[in-house]
XYZ file of N, CA and C in Angstrom:
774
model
N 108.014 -47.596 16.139
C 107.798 -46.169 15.880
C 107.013 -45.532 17.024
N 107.245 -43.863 17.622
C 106.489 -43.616 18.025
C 105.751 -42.569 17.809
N 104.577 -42.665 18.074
C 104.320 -41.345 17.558
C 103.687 -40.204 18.315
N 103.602 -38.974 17.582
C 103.453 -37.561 18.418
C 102.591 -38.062 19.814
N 101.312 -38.642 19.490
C 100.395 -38.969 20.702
C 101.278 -39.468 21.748
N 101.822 -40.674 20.957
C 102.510 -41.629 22.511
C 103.547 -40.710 23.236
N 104.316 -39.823 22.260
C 105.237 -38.909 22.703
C 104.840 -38.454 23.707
N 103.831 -38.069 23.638
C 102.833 -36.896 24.229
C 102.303 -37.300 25.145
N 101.979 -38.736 25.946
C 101.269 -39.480 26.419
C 102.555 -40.064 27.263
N 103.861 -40.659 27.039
C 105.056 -40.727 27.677
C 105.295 -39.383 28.903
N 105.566 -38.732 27.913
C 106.096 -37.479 28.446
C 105.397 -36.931 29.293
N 104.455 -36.408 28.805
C 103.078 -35.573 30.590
C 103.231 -36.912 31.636
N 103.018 -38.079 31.303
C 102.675 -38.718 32.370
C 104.070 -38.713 33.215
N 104.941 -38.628 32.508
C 105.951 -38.892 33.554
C 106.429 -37.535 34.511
N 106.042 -36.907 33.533
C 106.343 -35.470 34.658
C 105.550 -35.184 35.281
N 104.336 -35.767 35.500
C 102.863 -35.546 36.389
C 103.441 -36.868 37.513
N 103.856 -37.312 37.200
C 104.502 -38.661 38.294
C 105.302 -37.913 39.048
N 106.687 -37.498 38.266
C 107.685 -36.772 39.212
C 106.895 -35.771 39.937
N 105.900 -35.288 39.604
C 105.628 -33.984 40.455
C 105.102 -34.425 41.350
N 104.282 -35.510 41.329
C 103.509 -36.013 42.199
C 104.297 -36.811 43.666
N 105.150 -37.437 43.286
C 106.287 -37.705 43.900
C 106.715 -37.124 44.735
N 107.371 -35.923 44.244
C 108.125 -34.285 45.170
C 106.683 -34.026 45.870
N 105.977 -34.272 45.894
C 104.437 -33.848 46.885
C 104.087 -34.605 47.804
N 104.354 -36.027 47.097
C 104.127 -36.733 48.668
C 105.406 -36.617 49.413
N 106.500 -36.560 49.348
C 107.874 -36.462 50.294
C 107.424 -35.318 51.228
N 106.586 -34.047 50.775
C 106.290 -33.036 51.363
C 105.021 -33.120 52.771
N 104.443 -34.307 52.079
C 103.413 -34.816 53.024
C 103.749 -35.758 54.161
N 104.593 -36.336 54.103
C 105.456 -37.511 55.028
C 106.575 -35.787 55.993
N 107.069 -34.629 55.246
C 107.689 -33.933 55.948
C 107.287 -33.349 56.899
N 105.581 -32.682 56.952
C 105.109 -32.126 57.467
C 104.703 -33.014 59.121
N 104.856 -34.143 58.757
C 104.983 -34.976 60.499
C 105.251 -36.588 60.261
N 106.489 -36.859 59.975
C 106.496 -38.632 59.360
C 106.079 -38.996 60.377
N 105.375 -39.323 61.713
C 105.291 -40.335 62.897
C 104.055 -40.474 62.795
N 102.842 -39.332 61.800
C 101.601 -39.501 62.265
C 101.105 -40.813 61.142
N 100.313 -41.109 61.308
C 99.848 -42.001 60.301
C 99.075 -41.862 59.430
N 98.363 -40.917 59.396
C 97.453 -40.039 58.478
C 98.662 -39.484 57.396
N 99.503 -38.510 57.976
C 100.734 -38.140 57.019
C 101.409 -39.157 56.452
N 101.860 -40.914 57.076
C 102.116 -41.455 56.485
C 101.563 -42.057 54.817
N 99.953 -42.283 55.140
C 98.889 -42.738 54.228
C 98.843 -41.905 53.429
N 98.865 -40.465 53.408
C 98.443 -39.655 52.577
C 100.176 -39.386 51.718
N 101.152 -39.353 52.070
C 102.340 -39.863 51.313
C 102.442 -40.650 50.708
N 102.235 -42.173 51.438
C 102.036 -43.666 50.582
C 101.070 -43.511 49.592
N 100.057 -42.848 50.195
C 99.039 -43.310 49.023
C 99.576 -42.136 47.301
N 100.202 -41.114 47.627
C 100.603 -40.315 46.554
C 101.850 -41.205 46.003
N 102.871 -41.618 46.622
C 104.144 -42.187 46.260
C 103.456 -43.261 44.655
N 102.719 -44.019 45.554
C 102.087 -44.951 44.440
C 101.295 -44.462 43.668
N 100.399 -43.087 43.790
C 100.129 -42.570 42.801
C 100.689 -42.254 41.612
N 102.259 -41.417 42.046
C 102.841 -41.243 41.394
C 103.796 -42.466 40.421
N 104.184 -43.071 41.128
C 104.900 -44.486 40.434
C 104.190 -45.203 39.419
N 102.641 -44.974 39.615
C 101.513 -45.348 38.359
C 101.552 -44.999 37.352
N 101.867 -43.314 37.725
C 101.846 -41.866 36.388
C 103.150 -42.584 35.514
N 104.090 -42.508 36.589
C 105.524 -42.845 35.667
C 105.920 -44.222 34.921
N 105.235 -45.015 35.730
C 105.363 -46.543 34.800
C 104.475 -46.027 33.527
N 103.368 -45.786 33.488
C 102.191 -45.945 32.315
C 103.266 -44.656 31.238
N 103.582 -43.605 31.845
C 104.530 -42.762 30.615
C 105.726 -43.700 30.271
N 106.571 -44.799 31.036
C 107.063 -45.489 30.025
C 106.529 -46.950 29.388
N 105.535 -47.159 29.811
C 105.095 -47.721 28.521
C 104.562 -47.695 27.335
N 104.393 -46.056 27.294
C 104.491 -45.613 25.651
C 105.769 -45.156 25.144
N 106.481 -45.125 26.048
C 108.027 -44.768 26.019
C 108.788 -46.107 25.171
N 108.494 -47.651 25.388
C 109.106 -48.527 25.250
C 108.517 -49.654 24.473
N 107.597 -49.093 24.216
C 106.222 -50.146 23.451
C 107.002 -50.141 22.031
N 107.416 -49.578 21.101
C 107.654 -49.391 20.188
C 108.786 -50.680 20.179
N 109.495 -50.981 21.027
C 110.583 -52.219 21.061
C 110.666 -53.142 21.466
N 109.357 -53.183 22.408
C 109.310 -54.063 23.456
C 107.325 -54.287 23.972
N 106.469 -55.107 23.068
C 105.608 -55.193 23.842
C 105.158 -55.519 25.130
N 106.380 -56.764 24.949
C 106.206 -57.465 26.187
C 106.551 -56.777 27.563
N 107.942 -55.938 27.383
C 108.387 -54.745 28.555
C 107.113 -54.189 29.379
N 106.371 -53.655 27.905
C 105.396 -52.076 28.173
C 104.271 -52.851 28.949
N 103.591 -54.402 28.588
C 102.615 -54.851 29.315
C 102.989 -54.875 30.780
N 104.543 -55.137 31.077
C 104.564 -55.330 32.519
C 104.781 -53.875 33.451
N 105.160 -53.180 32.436
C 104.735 -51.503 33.146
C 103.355 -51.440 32.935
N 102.839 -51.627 32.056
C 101.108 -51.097 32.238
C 100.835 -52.087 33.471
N 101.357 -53.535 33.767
C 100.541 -53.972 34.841
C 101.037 -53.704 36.090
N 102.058 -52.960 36.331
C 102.544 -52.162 37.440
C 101.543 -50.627 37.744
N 101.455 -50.310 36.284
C 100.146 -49.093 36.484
C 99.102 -49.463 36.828
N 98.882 -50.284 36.734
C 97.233 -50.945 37.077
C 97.284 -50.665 38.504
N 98.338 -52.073 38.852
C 98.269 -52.012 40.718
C 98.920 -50.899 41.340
N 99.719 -50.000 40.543
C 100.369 -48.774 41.757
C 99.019 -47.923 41.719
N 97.923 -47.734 40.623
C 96.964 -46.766 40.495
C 96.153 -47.497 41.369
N 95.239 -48.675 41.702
C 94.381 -49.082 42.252
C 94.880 -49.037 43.741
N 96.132 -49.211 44.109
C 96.514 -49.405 45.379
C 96.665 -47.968 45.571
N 96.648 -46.785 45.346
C 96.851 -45.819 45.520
C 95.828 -44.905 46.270
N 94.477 -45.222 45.325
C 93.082 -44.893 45.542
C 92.741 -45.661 46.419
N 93.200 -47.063 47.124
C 92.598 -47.274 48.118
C 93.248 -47.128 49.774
N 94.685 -46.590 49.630
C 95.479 -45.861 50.263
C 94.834 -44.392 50.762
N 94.009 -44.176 49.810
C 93.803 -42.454 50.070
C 92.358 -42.576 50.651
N 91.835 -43.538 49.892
C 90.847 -43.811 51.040
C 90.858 -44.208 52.294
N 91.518 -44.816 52.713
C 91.972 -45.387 54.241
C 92.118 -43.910 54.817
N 93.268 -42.679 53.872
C 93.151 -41.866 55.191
C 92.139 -41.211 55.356
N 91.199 -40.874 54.331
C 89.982 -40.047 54.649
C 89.222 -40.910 55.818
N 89.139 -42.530 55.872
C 88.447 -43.075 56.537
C 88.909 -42.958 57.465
N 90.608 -42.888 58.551
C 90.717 -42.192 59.654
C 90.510 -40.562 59.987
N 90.852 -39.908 58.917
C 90.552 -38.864 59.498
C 88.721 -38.584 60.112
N 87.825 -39.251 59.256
C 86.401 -39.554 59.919
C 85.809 -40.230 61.348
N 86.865 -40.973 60.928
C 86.754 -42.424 62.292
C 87.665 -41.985 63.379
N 88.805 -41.395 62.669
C 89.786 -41.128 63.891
C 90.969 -42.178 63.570
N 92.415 -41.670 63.925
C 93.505 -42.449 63.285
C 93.313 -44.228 64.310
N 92.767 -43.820 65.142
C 92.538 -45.302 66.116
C 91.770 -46.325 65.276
N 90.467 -45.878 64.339
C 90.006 -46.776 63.631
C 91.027 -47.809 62.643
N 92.235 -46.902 62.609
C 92.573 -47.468 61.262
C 93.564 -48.943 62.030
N 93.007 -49.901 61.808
C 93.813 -51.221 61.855
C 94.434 -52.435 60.796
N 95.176 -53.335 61.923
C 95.043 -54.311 60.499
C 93.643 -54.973 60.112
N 92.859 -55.070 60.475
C 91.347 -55.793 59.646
C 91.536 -55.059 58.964
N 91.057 -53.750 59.054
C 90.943 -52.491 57.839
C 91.847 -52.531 56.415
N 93.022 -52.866 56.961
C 94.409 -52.805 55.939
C 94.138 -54.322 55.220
N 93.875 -54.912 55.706
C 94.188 -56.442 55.026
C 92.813 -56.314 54.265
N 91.761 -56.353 54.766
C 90.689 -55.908 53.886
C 91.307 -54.867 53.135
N 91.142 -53.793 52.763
C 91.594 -53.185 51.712
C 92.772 -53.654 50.215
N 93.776 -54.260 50.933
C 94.473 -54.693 50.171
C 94.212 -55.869 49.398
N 93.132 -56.582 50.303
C 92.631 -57.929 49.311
C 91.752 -57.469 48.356
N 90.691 -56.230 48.730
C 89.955 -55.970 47.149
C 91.057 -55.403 46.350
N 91.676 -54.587 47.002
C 92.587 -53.882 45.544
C 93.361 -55.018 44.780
N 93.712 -56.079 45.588
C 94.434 -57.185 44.738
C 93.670 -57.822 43.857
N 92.238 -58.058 44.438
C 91.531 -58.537 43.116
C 91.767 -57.810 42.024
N 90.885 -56.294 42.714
C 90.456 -55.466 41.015
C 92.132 -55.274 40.652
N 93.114 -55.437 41.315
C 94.195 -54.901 40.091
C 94.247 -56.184 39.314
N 94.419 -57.883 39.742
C 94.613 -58.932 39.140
C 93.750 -58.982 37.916
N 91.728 -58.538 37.887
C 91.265 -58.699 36.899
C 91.554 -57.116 36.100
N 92.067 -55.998 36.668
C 92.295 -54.995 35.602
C 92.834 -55.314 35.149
N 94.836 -56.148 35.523
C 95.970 -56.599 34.926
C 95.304 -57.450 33.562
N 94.447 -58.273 34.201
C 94.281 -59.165 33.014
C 93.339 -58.780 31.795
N 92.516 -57.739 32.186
C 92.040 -57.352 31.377
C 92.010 -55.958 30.513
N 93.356 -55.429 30.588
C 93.867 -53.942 29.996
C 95.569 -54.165 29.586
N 95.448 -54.309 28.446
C 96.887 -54.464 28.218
C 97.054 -53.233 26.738
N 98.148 -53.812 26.425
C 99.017 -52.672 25.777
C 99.280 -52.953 24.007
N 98.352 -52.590 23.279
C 98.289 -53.156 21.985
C 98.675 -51.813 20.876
N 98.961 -52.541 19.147
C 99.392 -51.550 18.225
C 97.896 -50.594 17.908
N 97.750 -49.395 17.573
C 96.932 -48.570 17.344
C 96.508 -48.560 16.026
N 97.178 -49.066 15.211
C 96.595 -49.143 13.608
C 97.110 -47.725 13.028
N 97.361 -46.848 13.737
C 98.410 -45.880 13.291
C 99.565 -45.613 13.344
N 100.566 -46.814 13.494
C 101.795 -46.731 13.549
C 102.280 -46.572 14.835
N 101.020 -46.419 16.179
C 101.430 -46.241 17.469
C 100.644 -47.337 18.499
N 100.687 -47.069 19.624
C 100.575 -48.025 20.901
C 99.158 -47.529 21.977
N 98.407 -48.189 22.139
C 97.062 -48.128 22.884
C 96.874 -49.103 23.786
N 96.243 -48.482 24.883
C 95.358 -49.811 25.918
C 94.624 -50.071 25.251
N 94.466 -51.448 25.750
C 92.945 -51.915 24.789
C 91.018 -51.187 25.736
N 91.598 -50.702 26.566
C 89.900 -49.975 27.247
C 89.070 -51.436 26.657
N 89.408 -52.156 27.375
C 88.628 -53.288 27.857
C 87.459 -52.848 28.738
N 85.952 -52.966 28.701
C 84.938 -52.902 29.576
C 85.424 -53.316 30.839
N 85.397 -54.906 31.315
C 85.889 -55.439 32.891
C 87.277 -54.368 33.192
N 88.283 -54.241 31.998
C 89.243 -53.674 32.463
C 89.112 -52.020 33.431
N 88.402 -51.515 32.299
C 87.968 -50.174 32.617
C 87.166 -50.346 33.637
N 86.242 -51.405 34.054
C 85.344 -51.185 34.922
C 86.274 -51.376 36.778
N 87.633 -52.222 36.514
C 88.252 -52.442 37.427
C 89.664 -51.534 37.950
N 89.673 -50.588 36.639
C 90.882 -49.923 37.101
C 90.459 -48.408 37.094
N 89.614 -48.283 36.396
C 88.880 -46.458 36.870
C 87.618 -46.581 37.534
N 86.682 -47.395 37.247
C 85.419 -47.062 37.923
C 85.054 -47.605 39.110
N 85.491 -48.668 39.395
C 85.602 -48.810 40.814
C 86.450 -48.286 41.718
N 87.238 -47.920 41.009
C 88.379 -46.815 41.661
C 88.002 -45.594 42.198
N 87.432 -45.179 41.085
C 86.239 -43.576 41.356
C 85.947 -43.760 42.545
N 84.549 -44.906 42.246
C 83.842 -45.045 43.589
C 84.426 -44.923 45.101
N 85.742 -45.432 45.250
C 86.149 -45.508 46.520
C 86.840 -44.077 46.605
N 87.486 -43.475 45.639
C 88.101 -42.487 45.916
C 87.163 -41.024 46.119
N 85.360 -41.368 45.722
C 83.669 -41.017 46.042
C 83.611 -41.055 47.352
N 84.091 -42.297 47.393
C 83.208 -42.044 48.932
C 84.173 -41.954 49.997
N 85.629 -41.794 49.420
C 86.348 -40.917 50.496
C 86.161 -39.701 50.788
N 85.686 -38.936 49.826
C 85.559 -37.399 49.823
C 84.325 -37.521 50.239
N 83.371 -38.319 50.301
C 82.122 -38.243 50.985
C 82.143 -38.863 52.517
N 83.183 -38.949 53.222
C 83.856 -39.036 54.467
C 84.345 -37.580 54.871
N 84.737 -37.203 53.861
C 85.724 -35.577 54.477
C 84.654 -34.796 53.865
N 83.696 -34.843 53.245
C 82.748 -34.189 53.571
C 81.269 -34.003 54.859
N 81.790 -34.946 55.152
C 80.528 -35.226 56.407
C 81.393 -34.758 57.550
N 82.960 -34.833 57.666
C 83.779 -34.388 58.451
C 83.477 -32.804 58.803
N 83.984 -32.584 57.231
C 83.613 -30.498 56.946
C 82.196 -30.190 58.023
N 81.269 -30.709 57.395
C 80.317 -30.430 58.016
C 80.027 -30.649 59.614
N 80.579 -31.373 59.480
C 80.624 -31.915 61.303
C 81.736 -31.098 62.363
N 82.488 -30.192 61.679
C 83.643 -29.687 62.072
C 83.339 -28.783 62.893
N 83.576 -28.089 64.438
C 83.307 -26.704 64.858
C 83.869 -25.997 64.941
N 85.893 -26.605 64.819
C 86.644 -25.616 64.736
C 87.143 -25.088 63.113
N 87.025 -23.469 63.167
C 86.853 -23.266 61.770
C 88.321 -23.385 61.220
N 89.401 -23.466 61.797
C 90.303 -23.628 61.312
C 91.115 -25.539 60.803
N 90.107 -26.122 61.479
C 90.326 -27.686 61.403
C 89.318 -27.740 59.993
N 88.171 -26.854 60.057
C 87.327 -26.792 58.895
C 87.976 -26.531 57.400
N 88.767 -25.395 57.951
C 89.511 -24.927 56.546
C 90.277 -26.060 56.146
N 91.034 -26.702 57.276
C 91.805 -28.055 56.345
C 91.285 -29.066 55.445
N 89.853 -29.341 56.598
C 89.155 -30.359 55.653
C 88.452 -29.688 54.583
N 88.328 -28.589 54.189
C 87.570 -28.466 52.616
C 88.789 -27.960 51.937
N 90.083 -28.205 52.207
C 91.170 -28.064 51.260
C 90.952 -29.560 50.728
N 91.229 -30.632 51.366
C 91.092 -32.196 51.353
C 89.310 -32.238 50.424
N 88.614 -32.209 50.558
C 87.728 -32.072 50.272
C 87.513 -31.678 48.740
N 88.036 -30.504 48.436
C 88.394 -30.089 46.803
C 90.081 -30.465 46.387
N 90.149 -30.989 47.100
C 91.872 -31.705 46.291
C 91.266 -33.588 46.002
N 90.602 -34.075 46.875
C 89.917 -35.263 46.369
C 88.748 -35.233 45.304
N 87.831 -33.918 45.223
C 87.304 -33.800 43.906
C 87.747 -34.137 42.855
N 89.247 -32.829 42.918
C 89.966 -32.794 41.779
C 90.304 -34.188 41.223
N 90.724 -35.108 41.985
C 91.252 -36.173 41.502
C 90.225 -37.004 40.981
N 88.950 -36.580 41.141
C 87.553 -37.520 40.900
C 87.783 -37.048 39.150
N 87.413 -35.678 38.876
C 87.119 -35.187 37.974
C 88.216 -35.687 36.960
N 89.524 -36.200 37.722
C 90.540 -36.294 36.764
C 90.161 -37.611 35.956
N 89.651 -38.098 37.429
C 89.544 -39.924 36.661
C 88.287 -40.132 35.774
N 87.139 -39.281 36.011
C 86.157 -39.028 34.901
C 86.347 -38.208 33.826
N 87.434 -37.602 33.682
C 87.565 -37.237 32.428
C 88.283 -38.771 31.685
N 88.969 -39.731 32.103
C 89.406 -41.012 31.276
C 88.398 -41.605 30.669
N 87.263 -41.665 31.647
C 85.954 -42.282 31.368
C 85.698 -41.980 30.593
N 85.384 -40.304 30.547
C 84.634 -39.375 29.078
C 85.179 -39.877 28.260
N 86.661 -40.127 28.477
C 87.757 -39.853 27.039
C 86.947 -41.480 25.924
N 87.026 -42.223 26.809
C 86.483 -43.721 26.418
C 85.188 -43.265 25.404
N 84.165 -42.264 25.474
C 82.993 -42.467 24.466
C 82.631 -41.217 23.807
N 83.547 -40.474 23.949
C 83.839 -39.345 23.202
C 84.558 -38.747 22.337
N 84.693 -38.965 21.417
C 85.637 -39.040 19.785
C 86.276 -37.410 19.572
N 86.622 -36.745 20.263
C 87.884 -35.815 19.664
C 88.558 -35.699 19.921
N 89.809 -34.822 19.913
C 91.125 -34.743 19.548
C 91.431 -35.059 21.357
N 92.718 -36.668 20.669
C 92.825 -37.421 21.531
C 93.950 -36.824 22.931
N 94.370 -35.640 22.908
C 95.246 -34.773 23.652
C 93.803 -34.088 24.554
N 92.347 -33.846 24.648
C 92.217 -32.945 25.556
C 91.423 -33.357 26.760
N 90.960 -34.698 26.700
C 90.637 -35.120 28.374
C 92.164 -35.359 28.514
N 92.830 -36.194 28.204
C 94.275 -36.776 28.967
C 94.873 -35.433 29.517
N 94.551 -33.836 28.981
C 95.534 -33.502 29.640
C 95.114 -32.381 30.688
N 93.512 -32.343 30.576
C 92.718 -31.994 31.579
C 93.021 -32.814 32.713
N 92.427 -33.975 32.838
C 93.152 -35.240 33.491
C 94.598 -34.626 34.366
N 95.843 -34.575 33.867
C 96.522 -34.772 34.169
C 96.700 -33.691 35.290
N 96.098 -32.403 34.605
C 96.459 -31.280 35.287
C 95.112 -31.439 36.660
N 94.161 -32.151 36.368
C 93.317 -32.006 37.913
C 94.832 -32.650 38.622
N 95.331 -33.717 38.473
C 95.863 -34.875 38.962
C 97.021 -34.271 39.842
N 97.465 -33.154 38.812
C 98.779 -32.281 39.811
C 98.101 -31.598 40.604
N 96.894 -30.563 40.487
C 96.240 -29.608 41.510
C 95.311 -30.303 42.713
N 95.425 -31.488 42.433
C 94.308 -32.467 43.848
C 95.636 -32.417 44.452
N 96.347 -33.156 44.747
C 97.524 -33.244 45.893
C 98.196 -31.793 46.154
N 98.326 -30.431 45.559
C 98.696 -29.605 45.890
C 97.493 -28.818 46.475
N 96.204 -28.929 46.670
C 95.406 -28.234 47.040
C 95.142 -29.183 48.293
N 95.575 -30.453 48.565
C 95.264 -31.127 49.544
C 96.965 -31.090 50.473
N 97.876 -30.805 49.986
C 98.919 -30.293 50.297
C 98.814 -28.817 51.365
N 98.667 -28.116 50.739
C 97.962 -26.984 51.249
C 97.030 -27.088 52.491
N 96.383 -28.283 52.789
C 95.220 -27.958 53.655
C 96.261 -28.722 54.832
N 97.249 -29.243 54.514
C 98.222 -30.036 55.262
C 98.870 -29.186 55.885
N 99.043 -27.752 55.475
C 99.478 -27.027 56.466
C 99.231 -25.599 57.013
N 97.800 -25.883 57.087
C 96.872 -25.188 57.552
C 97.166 -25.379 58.906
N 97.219 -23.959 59.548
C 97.616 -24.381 61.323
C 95.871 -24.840 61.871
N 96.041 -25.645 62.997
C 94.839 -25.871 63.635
C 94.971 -25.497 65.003
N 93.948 -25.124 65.478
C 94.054 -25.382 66.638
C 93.707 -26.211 67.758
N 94.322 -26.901 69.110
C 93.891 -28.052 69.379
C 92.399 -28.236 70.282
N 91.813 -28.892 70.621
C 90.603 -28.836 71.631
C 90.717 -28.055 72.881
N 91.743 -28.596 73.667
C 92.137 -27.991 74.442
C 92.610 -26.544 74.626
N 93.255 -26.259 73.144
C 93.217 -24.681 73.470
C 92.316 -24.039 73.278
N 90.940 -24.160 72.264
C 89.979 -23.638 72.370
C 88.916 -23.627 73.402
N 89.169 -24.838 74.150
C 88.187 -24.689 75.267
C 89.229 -23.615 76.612
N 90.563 -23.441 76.476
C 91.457 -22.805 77.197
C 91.025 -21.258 77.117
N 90.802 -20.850 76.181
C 90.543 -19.171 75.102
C 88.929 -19.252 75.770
N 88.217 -19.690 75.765
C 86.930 -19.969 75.883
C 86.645 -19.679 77.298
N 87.450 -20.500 77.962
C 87.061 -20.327 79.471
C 88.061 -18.911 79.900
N 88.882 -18.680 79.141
C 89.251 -17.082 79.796
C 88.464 -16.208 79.139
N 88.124 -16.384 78.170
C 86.836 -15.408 77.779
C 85.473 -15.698 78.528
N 85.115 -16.355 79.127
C 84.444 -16.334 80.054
C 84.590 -15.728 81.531
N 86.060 -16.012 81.963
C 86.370 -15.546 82.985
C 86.514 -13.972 82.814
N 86.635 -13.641 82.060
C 87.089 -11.682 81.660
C 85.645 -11.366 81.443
N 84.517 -12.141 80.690
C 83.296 -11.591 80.946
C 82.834 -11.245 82.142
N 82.999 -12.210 82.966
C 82.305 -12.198 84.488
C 83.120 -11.389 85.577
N 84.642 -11.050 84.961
C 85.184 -9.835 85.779
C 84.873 -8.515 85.514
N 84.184 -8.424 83.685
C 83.979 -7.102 83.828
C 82.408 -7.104 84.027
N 81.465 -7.921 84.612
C 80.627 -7.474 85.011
C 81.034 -7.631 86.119
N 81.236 -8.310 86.650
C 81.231 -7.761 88.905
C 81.585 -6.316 88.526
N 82.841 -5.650 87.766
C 83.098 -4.551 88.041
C 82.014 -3.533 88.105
N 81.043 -3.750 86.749
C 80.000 -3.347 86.604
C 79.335 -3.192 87.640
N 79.149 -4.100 88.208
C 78.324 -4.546 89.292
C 78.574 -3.247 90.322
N 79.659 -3.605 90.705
C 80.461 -2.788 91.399
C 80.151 -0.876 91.844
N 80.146 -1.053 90.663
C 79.848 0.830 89.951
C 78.862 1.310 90.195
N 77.000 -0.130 90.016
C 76.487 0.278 89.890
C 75.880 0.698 91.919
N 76.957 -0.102 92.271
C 76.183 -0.148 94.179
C 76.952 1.015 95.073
């Protein structure tokens, strides 16, 4: 059987996937060769593939426990590998795309393989006692598939925030505090799951707060993706002819006054 919740819990997630999806293709369009655009695609693709496995495993639970555990443990690792995807690019865009190597990558992928192996094992997909289908919000589980997750996807935005601040061109600025409040958003999304865990009402209104930060972080970080910039070189180019037109119209000055 399923019921209204899981309905309800199927359904948003999967259309918060597809959307999410059509957003990263948009992010890989805007320059596939760079690698920053690559990461920030990859890391949404698997965002999204998380959203859509976990909506069908309330989709299929009703026939199939065993199915829905191996989509929830596909959600585990497309969500954990996702957040640490998105961290990598905040960490080049800080460091610079040169930082980003394989040490970096292979490290990354070995913690996310842990925490997804002990989330996998410790968040699975059980009956609700109301005729419907629940994670079990296991402590280790929860502690390995949202809250350490947070953290890294914390202190990415606390990378593109030290960026913002460090920024002199205001138009490279405007990009990074688009990035900046589109990685919030996604913070706030994943602490509203948290809330949802010790806060007893009606089980529709973190999940769908949640969902909706989840669509407006990648479209507000979308957005900062195509923010024009301008490059070093042309501002120091503008700079030195505005210098040079200062110092012609004073000689003229000059000029006038002898």
């Amino acid at each position: 059987m399923v019921t209204t919740f899981n309905l309800f819990t199927s359904v948003s997630w999967i259309i918060t996937g597809i959307i999410s999806a059509v957003l990263s293709t948009l992010f890989l369009g805007k320059n596939p060769k760079k690698r920053l655009n690559q990461l920030f695609s990859a890391g949404f693709i698997a965002w999204s593939l998380s959203m859509v496995f976990n909506g069908i495993v309330f989709a299929v639970a009703s026939r199939s426990l065993t199915v829905a555990n191996i989509f929830r443990d596909l959600t585990v690792v497309f969500g954990i590998l996702s957040a640490f995807i998105l961290f990598a690019a905040a960490y080049g865009i800080y460091f610079g795309a040169e930082s980003l190597n394989w040490l970096l990558y292979i490290s990354l992928i070995v913690i996310a393989g842990v925490l997804s192996g002990f989330g996998a094992v410790n968040d699975w997909v059980t009956q609700d006692g109301l005729g419907g289908f629940k994670t079990t919000d296991n402590l280790v589980g929860k502690i390995c598939t949202q809250i350490i997750t947070a953290v890294f996807v914390i202190a990415a935005n606390v990378l593109l925030i030290l960026t913002y601040r460090s920024s002199k061109n205001p138009q490279a600025k405007k990009r990074v505090g688009y990035f900046v409040i589109g990685y919030s958003t996604i913070i706030i999304g994943l602490l509203m799951f948290v809330i949802d865990s010790f806060i007893q009402i009606s089980p529709y209104v973190f999940p769908t707060f949640a969902l909706i930060a989840w669509v407006m972080g990648p479209i507000l970080m979308l957005i900062g993706f195509y923010v024009k910039t301008k490059s070093v070189s042309s501002t120091l180019a503008q700079e030195s002819a505005a210098m040079s037109e200062s110092q012609l119209l004073k000689t003229k000055q000059e000029q006038k006054i002898e």
